[in-house]
Short mmCIF file of C-alpha atoms in Angstrom, two decimals:
data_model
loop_
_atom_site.label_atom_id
_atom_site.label_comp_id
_atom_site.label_asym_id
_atom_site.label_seq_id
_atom_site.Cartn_x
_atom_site.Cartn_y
_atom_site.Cartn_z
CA UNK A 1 49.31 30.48 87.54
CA UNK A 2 52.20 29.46 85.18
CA UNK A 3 49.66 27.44 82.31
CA UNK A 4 52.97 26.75 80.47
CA UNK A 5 56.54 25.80 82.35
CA UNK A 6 60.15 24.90 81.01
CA UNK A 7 61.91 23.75 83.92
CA UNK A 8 65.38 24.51 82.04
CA UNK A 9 66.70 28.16 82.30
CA UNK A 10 69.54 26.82 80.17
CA UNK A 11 71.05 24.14 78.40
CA UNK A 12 74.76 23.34 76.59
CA UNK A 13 75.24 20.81 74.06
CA UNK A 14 77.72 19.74 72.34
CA UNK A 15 77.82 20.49 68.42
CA UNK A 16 76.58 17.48 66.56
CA UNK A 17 74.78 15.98 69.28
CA UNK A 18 71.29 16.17 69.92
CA UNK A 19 69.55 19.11 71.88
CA UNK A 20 66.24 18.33 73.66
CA UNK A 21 64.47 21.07 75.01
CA UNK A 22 61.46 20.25 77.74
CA UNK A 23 57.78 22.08 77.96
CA UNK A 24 54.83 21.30 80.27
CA UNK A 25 51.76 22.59 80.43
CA UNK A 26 48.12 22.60 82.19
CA UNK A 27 45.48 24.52 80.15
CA UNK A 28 43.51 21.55 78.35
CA UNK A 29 42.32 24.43 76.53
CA UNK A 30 45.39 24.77 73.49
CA UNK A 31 44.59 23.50 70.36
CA UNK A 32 48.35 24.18 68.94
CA UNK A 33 51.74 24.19 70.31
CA UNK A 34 54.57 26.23 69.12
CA UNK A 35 58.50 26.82 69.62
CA UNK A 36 59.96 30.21 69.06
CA UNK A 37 63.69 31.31 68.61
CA UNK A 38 64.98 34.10 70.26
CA UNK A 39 68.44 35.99 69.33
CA UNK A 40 69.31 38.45 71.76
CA UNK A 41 68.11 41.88 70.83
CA UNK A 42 65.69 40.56 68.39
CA UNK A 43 62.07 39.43 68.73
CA UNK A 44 61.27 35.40 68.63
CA UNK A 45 60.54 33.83 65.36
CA UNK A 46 58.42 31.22 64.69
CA UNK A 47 60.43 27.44 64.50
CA UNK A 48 57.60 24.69 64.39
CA UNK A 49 54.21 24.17 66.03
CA UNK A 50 52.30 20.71 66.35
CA UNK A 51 48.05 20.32 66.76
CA UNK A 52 47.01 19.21 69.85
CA UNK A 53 45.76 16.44 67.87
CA UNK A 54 48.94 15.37 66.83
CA UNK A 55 51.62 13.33 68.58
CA UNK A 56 54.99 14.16 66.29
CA UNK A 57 56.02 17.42 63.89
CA UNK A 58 59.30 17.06 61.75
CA UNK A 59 60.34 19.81 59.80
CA UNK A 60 64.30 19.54 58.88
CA UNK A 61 66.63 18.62 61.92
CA UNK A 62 63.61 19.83 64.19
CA UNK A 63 61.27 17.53 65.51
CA UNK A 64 58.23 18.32 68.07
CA UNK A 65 56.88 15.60 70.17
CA UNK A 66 53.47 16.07 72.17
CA UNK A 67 52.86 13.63 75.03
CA UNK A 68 48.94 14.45 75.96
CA UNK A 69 48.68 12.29 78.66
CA UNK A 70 51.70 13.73 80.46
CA UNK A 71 51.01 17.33 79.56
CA UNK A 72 54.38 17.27 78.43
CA UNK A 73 56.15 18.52 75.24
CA UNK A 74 59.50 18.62 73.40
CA UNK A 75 61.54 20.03 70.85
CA UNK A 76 64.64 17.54 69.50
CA UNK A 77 67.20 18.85 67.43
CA UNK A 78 69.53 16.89 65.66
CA UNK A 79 72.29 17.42 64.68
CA UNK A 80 72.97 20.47 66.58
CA UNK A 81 74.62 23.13 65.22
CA UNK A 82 76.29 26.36 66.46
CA UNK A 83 73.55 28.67 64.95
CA UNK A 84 71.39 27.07 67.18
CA UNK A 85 72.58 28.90 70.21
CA UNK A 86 69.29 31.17 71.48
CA UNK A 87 66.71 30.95 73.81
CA UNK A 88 63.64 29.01 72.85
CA UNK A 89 60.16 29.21 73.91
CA UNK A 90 57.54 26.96 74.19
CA UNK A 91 53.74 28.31 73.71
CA UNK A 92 50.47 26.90 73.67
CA UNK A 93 47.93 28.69 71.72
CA UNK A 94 44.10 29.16 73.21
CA UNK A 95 41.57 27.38 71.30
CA UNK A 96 39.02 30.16 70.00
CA UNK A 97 41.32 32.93 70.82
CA UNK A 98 43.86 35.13 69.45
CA UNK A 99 46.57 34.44 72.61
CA UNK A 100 49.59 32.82 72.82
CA UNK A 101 50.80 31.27 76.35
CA UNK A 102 54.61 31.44 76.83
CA UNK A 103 56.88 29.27 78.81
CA UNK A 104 59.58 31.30 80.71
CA UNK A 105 62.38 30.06 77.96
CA UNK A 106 65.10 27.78 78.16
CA UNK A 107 68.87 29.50 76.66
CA UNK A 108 70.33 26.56 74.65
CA UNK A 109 74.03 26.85 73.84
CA UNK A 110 75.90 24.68 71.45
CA UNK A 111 79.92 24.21 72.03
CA UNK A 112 81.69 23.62 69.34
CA UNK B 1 58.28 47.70 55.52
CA UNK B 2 59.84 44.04 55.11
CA UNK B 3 59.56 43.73 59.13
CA UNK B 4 57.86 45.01 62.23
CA UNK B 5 59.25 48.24 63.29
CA UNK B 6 59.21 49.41 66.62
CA UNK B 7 60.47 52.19 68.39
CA UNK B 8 62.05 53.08 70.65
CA UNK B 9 64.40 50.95 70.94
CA UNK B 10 65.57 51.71 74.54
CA UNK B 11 64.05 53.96 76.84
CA UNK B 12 64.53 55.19 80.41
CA UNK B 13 62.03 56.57 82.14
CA UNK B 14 61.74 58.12 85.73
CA UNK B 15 58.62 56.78 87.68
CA UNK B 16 55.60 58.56 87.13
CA UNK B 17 55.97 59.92 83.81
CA UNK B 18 53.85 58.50 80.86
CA UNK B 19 55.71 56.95 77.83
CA UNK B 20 54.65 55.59 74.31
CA UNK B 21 55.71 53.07 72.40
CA UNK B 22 55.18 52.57 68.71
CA UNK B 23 54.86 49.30 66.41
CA UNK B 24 54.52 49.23 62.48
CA UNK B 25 53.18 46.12 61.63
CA UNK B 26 54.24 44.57 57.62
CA UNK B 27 52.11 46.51 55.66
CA UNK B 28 48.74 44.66 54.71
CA UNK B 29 48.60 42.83 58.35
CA UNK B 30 45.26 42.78 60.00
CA UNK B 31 46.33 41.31 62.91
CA UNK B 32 48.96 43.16 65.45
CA UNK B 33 49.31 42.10 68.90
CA UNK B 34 51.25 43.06 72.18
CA UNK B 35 53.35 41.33 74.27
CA UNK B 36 55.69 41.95 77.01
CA UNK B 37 58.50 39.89 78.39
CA UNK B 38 59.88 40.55 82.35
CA UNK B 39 63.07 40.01 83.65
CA UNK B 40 63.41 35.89 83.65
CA UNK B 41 59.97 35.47 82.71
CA UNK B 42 58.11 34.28 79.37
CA UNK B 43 56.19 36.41 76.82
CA UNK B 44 53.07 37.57 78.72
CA UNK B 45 49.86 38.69 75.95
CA UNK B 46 48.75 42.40 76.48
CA UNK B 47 46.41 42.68 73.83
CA UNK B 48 44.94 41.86 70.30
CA UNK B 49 43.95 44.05 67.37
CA UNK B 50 41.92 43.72 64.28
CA UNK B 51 42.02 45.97 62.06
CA UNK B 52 41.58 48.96 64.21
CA UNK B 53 39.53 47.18 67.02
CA UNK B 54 40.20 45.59 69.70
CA UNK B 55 38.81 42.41 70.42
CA UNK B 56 41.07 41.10 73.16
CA UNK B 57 42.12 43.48 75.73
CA UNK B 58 42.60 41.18 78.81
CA UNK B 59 45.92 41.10 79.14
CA UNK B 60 46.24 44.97 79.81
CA UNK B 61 47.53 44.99 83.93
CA UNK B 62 45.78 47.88 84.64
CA UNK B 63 43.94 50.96 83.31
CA UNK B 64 47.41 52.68 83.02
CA UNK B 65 47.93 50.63 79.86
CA UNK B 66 46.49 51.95 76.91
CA UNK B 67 46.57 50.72 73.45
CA UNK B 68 45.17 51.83 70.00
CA UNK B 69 45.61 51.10 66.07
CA UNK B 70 44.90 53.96 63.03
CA UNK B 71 44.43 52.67 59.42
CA UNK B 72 44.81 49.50 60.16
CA UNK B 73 48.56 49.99 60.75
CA UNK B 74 50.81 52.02 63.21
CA UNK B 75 49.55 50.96 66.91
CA UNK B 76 50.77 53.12 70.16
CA UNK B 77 50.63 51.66 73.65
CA UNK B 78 50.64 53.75 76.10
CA UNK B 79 51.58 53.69 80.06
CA UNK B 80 50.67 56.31 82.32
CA UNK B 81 52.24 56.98 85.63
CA UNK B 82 54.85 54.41 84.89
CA UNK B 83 56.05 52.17 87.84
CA UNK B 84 59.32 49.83 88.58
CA UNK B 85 57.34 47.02 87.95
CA UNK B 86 56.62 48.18 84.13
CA UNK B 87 60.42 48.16 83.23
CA UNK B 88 59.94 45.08 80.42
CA UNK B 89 60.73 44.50 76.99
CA UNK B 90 57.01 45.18 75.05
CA UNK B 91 57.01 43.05 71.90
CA UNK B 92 54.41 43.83 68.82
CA UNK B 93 53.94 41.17 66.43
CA UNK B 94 51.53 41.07 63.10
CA UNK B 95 50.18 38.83 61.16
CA UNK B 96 48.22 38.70 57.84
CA UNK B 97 45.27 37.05 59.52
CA UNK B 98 44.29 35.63 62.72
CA UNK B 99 46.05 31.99 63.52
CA UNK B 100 47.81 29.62 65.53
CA UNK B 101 50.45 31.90 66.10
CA UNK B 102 53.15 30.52 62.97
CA UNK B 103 52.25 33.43 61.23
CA UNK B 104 53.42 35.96 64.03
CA UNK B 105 56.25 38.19 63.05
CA UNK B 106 57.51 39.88 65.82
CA UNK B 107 59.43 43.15 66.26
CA UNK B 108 62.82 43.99 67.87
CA UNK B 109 61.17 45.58 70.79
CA UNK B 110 61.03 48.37 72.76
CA UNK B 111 63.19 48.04 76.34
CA UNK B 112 61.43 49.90 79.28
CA UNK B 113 63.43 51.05 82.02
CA UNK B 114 61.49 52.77 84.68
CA UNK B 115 63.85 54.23 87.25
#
């Protein structure tokens, strides 16, 4: 069973507009949320994470929402900029163990 | 080293035939963990290591898969009898201590091609 889901295989933006990427989930079970960056031929690197506990992360022109009720989260980035073209993942993180759960990844590209 | 290191980069193997596949965590790194990423498909967990043990194995698909760690650095995984359905790029990340996952540092990876 797919615990975590983005919906989007891809998404195009245009530069200087805002880029919101989409996550659901249905393991009650994470305790943290986390968005990675992926270039191609490299491995993903770590962009922001919020507590389950939390509602809202800001770091920069990233900003994580978490939506409990609806299972739902998402990643806003504003302004968007080309540098942000990758894929991004969303993963939930298993409370009490050392596993991340990964959504299948959603390719964001930004046109200048 | 200033990143994880694995290797190979690429390979292509013919069905049947066992292969290994290295990772070098950054040096001083308890944690290392494997992950492997299908076609179209998200980052699926293989397995967890601290130090040189092995805590978390459930993500292994079947006894083919193998992994180990020595001095609590280099870790092999190993696949024997490879099939089609193995072809995947295997991940290794490290981290200095267990977490959330924000400390992961992830390798290049290693691309399987079973043919």
């Amino acid at each position: 069973d797919q615990q975590v889901k983005q919906n989007s295989p891809s998404l195009s933006v245009q530069e200087g507009r805002i880029s919101i990427l989409n996550c659901d989930y249905t393991n009650s079970m994470f305790d943290y949320f986390l968005w990675y960056k992926k270039y191609p031929a490299e491995g993903p690197t770590f962009l922001i994470s919020i507590s389950s506990i939390k509602d809202k992360n800001e770091d920069g022109r990233f900003t994580v929402f978490l939506n409990k009720s609806a299972k739902h989260l998402s990643l806003h980035i504003v302004p968007s900029q080309p540098g942000d073209s990758a894929v991004y993942f969303c993963a939930g993180h298993i409370q009490g163990a050392q596993k991340l759960v990964f959504g299948q990844g959603t390719r964001l590209t930004i046109n200048p | 080293g200033a990143g994880v290191s694995q290797s190979p980069s690429n390979k292509v193997t013919e069905k049947g035939k066992d292969v290994e596949l290295r990772c070098d965590p950054i040096s001083g790194h308890t944690a290392l963990y494997w992950y492997r990423q299908r076609l179209g498909q998200g980052l699926e967990f293989l397995i967890y290591f601290q130090g040189n043990s092995a805590p978390d194995k459930s993500g292994l698909p079947s006894d083919r898969f193998s992994a180990e760690r020595t001095g609590e650095s280099v870790s092999t995984l190993t696949i024997q009898r490879t099939q089609q359905e193995d072809s995947a790029v295997y991940l290794c990340a490290s981290s200095q201590s267990p977490g959330q996952g924000y400390g992961y540092t992830f390798g290049s990876g290693t691309r399987l091609t079973v043919v």
